[in-house]
PDB file of C-alpha atoms in Angstrom:
ATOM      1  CA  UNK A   1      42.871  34.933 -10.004  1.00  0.00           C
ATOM      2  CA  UNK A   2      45.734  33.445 -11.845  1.00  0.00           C
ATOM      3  CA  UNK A   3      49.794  34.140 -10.623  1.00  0.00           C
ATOM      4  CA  UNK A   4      51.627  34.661 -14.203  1.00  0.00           C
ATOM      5  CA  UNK A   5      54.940  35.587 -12.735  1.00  0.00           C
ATOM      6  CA  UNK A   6      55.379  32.303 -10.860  1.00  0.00           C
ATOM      7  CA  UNK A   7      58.471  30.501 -11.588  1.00  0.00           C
ATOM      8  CA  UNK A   8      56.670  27.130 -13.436  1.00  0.00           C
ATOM      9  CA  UNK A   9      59.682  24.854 -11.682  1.00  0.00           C
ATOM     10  CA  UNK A  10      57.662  25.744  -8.716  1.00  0.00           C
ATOM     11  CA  UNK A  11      54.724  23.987  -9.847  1.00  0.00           C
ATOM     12  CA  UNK A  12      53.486  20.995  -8.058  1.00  0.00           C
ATOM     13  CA  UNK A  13      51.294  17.648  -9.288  1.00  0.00           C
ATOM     14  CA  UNK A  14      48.086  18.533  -8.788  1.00  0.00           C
ATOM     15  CA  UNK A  15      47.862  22.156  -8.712  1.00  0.00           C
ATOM     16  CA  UNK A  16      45.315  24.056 -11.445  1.00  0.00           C
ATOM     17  CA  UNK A  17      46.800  25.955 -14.290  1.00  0.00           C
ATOM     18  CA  UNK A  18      45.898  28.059 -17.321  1.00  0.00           C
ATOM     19  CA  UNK A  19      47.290  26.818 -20.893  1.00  0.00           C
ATOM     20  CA  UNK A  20      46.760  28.079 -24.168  1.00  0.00           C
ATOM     21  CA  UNK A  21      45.252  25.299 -26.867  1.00  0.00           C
ATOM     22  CA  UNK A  22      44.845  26.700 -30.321  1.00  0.00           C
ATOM     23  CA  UNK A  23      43.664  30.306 -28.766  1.00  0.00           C
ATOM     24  CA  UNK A  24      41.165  28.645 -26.520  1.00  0.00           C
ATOM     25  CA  UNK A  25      42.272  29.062 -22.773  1.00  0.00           C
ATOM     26  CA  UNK A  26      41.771  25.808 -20.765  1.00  0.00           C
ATOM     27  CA  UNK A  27      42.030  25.355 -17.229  1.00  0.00           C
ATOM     28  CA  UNK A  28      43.083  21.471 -15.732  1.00  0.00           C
ATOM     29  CA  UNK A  29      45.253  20.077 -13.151  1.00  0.00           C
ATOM     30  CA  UNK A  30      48.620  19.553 -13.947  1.00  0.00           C
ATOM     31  CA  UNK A  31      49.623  15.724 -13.557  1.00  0.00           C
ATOM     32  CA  UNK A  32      53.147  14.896 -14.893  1.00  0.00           C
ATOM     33  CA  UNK A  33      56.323  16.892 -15.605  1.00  0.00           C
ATOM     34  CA  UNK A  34      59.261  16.689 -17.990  1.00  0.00           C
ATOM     35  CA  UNK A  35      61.344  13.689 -18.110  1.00  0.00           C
ATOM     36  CA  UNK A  36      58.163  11.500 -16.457  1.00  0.00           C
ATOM     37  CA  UNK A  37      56.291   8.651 -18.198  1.00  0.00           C
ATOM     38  CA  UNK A  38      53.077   8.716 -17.367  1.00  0.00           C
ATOM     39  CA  UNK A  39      50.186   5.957 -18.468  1.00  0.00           C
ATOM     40  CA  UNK A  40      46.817   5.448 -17.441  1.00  0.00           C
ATOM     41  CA  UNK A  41      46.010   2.059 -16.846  1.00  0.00           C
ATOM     42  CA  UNK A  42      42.615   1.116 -15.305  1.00  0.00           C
ATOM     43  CA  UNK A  43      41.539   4.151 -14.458  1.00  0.00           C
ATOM     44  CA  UNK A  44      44.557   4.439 -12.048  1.00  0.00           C
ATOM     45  CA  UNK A  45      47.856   7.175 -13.498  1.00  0.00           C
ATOM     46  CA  UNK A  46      50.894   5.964 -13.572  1.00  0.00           C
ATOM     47  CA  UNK A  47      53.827   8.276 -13.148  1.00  0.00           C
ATOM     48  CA  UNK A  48      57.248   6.281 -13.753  1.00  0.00           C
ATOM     49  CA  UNK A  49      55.252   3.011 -13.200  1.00  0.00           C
ATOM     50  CA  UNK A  50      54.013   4.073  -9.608  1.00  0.00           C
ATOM     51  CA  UNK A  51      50.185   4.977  -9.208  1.00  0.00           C
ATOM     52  CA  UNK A  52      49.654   8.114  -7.775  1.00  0.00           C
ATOM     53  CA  UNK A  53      46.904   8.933  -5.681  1.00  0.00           C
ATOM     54  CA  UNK A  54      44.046  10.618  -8.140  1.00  0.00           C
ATOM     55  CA  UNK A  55      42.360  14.253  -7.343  1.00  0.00           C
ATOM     56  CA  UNK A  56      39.227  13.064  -8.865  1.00  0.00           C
ATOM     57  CA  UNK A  57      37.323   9.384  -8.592  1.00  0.00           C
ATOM     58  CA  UNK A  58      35.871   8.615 -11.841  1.00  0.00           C
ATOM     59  CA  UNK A  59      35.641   5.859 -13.897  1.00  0.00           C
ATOM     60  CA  UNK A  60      37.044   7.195 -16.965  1.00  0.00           C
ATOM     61  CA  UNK A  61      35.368   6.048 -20.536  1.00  0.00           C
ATOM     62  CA  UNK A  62      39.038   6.714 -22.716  1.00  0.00           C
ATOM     63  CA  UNK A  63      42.783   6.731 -21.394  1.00  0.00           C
ATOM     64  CA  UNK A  64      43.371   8.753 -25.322  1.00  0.00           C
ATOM     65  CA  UNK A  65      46.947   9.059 -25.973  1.00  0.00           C
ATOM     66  CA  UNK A  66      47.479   7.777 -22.410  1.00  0.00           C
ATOM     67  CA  UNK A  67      46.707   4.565 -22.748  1.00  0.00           C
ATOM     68  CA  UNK A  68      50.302   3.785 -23.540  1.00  0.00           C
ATOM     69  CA  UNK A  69      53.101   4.842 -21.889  1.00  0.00           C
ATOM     70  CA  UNK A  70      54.176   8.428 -22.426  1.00  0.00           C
ATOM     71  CA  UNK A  71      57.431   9.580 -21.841  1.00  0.00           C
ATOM     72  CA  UNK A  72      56.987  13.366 -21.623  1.00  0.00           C
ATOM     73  CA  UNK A  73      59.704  15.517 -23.575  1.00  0.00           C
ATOM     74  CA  UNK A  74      61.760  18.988 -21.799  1.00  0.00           C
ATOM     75  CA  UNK A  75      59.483  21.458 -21.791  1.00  0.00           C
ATOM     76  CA  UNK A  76      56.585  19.137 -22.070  1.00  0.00           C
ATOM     77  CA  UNK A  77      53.716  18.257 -19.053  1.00  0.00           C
ATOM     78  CA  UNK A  78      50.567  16.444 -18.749  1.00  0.00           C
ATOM     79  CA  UNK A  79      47.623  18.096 -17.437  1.00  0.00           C
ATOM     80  CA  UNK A  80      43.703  16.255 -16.732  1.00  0.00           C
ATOM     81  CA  UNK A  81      40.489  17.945 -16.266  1.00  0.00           C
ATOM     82  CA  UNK A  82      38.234  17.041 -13.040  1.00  0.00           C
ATOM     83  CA  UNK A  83      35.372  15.757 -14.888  1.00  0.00           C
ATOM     84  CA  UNK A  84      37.413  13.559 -16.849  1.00  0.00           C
ATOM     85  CA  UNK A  85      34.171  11.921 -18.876  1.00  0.00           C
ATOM     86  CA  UNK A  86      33.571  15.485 -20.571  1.00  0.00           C
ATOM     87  CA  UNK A  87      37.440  17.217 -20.413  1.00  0.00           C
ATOM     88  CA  UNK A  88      39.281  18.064 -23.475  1.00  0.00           C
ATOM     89  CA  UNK A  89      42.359  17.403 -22.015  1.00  0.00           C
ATOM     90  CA  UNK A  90      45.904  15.899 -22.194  1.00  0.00           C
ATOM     91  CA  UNK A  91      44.733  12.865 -23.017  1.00  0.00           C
ATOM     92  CA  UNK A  92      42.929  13.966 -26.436  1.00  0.00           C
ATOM     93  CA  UNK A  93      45.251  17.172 -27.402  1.00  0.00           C
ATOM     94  CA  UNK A  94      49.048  15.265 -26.007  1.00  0.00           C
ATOM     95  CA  UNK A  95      51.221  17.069 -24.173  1.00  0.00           C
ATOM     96  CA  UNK A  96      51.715  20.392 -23.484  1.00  0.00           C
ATOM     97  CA  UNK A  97      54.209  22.992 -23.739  1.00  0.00           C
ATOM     98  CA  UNK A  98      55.666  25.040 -21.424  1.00  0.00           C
ATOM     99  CA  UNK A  99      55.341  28.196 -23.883  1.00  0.00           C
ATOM    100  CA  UNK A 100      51.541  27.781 -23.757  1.00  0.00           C
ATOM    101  CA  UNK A 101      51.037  27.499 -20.256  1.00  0.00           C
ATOM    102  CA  UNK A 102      49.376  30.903 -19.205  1.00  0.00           C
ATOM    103  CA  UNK A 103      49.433  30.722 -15.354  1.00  0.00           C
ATOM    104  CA  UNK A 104      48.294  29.024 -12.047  1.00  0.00           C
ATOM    105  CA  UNK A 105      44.846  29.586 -10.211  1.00  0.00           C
ATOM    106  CA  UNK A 106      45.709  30.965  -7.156  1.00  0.00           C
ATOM    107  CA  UNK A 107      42.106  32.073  -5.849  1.00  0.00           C
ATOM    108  CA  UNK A 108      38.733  31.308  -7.739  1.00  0.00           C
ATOM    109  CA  UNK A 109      35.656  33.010  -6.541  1.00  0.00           C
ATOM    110  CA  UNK A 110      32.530  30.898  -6.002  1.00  0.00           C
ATOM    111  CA  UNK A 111      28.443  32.035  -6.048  1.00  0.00           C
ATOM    112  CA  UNK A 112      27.335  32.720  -3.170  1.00  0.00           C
ATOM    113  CA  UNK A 113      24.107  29.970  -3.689  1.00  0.00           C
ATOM    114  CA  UNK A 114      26.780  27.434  -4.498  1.00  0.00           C
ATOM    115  CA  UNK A 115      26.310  24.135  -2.511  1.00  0.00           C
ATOM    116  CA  UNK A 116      28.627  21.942  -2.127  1.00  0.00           C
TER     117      UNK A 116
END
């Protein structure tokens, strides 16, 4: 279930949101804001040049346009997929704009035979 009404300066690091990339709808956690400079820098992220604690633990096999310092235009975030080895995510496609992003993921429904 994704919230499209929600005010996005409510968003938080880490939550899950919807974006739009060239009419394919992606889903990945949102990692830096506007005005931030994030970098990746042995598979630790960097926001402003402190490491933040990481949602996922993965050695990751390419930082992509990360692996320099990014200083992240208004209007502009960063957003990573969990399985970072197989995500097309900020670090391939750059930033992304606010107009794209579609919504958060509020409530996602799981099979029943799922284990965990």
């Amino acid at each position: 279930i994704i919230n499209k009404v929600q005010d996005k300066s409510e968003y938080q690091r880490g939550d899950i949101i919807i974006f739009d990339n060239d009419g394919r709808k992606l889903i990945k956690r949102l990692i830096a804001f506007p005005g931030e400079t994030v970098q990746i820098v042995e598979n630790n992220i960097y926001i402003n040049g402190e490491k933040i604690d990481d949602y996922v633990n993965v050695n990751m096999e390419s930082y992509g346009v990360l692996e320099k310092p990014l200083t992240l235009k208004d209007g502009e975030y960063i957003f990573l997929g969990d399985n970072r080895n197989n995500s097309c995510d900020s670090r391939e496609i750059g930033p992304v704009h606010i107009d794209n992003i579609v919504g958060k993921i509020i409530f996602r429904f799981i099979p029943l035979d799922t284990e965990f």
